[in-house]
Short mmCIF file of the N, C-alpha and C atoms (twelve columns), coordinates in Angstrom:
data_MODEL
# 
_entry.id   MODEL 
# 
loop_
_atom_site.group_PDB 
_atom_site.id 
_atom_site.type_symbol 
_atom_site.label_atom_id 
_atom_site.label_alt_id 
_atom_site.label_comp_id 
_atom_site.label_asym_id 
_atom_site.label_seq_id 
_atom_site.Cartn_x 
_atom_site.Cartn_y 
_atom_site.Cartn_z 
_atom_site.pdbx_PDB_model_num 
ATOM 1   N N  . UNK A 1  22.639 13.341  60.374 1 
ATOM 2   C CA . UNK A 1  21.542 14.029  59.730 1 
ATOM 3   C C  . UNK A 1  21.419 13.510  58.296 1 
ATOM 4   N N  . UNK A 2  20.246 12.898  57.723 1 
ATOM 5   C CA . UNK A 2  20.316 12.466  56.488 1 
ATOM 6   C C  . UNK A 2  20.355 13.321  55.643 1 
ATOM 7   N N  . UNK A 3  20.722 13.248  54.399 1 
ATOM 8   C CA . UNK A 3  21.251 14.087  53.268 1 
ATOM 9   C C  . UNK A 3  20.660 13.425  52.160 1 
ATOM 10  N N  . UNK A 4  20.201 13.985  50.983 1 
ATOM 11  C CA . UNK A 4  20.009 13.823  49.677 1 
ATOM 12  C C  . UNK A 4  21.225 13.438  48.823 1 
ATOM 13  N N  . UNK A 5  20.634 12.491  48.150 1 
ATOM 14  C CA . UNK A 5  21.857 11.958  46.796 1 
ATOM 15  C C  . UNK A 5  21.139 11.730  45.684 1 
ATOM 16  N N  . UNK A 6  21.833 12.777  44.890 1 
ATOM 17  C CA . UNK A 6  21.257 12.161  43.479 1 
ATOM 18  C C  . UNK A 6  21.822 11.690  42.647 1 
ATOM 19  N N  . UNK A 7  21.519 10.411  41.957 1 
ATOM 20  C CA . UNK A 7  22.555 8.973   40.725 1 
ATOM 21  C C  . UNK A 7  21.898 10.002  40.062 1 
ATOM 22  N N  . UNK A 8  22.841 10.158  38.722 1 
ATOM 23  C CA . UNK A 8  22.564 9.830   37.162 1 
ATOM 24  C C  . UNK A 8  23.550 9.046   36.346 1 
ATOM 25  N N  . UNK A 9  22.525 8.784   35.578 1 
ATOM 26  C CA . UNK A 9  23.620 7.439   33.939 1 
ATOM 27  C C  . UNK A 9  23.453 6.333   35.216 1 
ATOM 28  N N  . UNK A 10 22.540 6.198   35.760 1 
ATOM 29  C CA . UNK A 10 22.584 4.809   35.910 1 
ATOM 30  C C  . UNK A 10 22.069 3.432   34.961 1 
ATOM 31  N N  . UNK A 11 23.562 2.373   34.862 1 
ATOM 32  C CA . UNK A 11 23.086 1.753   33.948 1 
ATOM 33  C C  . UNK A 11 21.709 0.973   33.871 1 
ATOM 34  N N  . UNK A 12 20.674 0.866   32.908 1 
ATOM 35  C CA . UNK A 12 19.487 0.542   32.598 1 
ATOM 36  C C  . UNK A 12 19.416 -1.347  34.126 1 
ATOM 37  N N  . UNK A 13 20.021 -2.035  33.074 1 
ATOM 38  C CA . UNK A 13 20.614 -3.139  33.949 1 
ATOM 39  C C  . UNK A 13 20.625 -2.929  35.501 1 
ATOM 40  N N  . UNK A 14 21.073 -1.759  36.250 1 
ATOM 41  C CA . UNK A 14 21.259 -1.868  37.619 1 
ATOM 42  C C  . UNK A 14 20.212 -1.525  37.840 1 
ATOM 43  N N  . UNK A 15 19.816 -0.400  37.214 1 
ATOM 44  C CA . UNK A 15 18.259 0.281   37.523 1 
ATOM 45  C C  . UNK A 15 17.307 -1.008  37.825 1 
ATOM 46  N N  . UNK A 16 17.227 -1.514  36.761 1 
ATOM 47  C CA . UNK A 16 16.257 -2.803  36.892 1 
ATOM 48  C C  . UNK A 16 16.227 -3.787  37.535 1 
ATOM 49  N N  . UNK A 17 17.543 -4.008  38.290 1 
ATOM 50  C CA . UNK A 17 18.256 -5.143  38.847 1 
ATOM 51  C C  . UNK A 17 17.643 -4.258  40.752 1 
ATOM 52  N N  . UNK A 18 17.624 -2.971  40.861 1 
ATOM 53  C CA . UNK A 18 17.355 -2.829  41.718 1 
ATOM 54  C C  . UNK A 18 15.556 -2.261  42.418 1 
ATOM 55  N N  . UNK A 19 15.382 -1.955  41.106 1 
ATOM 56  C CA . UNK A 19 13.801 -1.773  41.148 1 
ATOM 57  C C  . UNK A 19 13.442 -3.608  41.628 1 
ATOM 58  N N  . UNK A 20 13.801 -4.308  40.916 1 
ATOM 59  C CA . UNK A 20 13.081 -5.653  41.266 1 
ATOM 60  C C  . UNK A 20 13.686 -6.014  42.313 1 
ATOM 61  N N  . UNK A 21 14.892 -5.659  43.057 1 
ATOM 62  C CA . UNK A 21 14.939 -6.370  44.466 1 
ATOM 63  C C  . UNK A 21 13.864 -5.497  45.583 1 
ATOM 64  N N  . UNK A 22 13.920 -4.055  45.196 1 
ATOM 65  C CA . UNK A 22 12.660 -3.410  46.000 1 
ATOM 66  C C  . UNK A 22 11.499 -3.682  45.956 1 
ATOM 67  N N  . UNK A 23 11.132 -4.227  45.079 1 
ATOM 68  C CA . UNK A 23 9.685  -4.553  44.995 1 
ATOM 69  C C  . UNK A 23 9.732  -6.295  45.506 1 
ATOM 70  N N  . UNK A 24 10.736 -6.949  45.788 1 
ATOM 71  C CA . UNK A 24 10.767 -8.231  46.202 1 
ATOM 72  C C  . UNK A 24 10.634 -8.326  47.766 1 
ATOM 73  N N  . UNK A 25 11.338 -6.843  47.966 1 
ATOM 74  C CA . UNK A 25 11.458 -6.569  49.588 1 
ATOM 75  C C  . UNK A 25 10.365 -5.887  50.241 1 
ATOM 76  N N  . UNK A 26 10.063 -5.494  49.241 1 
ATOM 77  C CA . UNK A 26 8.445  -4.422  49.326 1 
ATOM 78  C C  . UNK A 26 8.813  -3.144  50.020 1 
ATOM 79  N N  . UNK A 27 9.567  -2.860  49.056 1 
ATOM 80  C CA . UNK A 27 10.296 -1.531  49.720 1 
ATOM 81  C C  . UNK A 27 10.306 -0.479  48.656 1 
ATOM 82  N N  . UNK A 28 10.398 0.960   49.044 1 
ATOM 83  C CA . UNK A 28 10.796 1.933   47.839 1 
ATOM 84  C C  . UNK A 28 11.872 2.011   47.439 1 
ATOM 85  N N  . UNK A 29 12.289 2.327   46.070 1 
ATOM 86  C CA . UNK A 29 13.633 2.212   45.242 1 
ATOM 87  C C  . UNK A 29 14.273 3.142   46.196 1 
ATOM 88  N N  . UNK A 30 13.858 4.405   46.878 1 
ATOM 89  C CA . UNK A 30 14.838 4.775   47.459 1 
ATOM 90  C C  . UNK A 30 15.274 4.001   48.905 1 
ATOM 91  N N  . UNK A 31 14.619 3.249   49.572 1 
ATOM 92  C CA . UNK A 31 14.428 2.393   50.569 1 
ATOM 93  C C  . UNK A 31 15.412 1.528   50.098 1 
ATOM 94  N N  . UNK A 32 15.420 1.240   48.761 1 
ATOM 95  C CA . UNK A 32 16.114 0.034   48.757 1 
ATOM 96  C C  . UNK A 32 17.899 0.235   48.460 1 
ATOM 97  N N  . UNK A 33 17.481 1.151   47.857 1 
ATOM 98  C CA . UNK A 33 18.995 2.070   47.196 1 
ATOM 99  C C  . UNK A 33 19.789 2.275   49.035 1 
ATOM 100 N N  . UNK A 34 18.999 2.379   49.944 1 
ATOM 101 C CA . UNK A 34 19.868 2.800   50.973 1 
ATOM 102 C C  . UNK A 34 20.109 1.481   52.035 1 
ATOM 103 N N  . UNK A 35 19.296 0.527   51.955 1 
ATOM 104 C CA . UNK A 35 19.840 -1.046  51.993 1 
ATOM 105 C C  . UNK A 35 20.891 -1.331  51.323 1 
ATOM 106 N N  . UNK A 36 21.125 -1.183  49.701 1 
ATOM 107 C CA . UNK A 36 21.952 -2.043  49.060 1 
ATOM 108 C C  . UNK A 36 23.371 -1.080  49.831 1 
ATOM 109 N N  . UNK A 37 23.518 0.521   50.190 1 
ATOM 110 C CA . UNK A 37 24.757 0.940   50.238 1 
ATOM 111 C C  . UNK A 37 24.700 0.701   51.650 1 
ATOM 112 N N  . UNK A 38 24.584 0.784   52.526 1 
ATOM 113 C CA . UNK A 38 24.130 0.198   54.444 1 
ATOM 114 C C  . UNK A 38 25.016 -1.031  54.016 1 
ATOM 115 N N  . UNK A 39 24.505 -2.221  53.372 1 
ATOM 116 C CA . UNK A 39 25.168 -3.383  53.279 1 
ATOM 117 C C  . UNK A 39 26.631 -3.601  52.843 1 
ATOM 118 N N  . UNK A 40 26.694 -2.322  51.847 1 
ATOM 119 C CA . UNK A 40 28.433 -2.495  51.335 1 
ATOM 120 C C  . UNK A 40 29.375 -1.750  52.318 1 
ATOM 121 N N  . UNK A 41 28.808 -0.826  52.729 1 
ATOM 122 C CA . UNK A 41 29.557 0.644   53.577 1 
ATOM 123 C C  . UNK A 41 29.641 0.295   54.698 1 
ATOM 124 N N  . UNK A 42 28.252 -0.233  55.672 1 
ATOM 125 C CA . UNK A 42 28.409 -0.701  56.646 1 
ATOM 126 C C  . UNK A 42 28.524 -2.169  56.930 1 
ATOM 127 N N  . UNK A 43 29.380 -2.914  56.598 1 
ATOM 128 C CA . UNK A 43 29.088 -4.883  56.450 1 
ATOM 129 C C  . UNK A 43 29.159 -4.755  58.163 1 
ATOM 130 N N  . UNK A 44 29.209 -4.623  59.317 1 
ATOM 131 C CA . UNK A 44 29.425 -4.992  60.546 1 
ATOM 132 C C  . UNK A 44 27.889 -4.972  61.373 1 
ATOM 133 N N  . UNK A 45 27.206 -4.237  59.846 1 
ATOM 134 C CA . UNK A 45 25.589 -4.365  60.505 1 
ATOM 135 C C  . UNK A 45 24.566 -5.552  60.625 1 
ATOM 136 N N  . UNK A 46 23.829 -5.556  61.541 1 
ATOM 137 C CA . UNK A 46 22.900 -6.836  61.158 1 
ATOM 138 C C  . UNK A 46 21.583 -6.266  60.379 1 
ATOM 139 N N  . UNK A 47 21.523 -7.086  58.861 1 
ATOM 140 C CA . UNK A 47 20.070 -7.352  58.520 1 
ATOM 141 C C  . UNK A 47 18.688 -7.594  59.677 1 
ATOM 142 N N  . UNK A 48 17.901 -7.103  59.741 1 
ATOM 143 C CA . UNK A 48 16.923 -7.237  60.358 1 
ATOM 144 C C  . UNK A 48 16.460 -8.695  60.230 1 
ATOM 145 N N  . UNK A 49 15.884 -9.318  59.320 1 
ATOM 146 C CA . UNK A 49 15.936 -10.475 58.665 1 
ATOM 147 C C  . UNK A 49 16.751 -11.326 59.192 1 
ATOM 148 N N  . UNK A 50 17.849 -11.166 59.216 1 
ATOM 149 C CA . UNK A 50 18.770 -12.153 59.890 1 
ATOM 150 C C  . UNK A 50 18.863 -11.943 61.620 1 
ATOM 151 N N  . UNK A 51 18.496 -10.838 61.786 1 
ATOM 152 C CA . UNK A 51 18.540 -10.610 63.244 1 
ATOM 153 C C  . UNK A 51 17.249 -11.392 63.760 1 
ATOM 154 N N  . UNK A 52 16.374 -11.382 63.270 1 
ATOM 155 C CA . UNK A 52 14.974 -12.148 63.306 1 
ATOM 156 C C  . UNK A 52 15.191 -13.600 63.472 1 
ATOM 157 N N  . UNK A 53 16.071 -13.694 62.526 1 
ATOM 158 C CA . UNK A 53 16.245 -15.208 62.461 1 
ATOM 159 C C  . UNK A 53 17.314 -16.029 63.793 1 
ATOM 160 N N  . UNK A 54 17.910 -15.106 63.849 1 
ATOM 161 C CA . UNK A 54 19.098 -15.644 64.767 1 
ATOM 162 C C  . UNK A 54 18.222 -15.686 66.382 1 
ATOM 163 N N  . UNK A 55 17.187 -14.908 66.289 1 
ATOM 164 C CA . UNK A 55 16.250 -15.154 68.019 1 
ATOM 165 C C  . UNK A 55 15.442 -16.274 67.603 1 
ATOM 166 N N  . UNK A 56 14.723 -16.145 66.476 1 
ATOM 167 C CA . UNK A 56 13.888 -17.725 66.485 1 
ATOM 168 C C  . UNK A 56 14.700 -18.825 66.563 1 
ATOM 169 N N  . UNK A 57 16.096 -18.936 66.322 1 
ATOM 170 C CA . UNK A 57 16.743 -19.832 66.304 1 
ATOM 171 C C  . UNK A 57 17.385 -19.901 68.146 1 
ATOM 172 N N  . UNK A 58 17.402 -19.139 69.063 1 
ATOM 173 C CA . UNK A 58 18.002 -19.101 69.810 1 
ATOM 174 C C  . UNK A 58 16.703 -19.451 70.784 1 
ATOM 175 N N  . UNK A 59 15.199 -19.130 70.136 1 
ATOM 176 C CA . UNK A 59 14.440 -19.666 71.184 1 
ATOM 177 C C  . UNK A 59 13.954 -20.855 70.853 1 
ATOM 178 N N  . UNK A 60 14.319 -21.554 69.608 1 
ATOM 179 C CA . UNK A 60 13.979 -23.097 69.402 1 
ATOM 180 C C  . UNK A 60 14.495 -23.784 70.374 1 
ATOM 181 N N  . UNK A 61 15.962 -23.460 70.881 1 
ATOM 182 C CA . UNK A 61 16.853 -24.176 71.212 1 
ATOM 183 C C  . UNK A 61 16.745 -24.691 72.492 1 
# 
């Protein structure tokens, strides 16, 4: 069941460092905030992106 989290004192630097990867991904800061922890918490997951990539690569072949 998803749950609410709320950061504070986040440093200016990360803030910004992560606003611009969301908007690179075209995603919402909170969208993206739950990518960046998915990726550290869960590493055994596949990126979509890479999952994408690994079938175009498997139907080149």
């Amino acid at each position: 069941m998803p749950t609410t989290l709320t950061l504070k004192n986040i440093p200016d630097e990360i803030y910004q460092r992560l606003k611009a990867s969301a908007v690179t991904h075209r995603r919402s800061l909170n969208s993206e905030a739950i990518v960046c922890l998915e990726t550290v918490l869960l590493p055994g997951r596949i990126d979509p992106s890479e999952r994408l990539a690994r079938a175009r690569a498997l139907r080149a072949a």
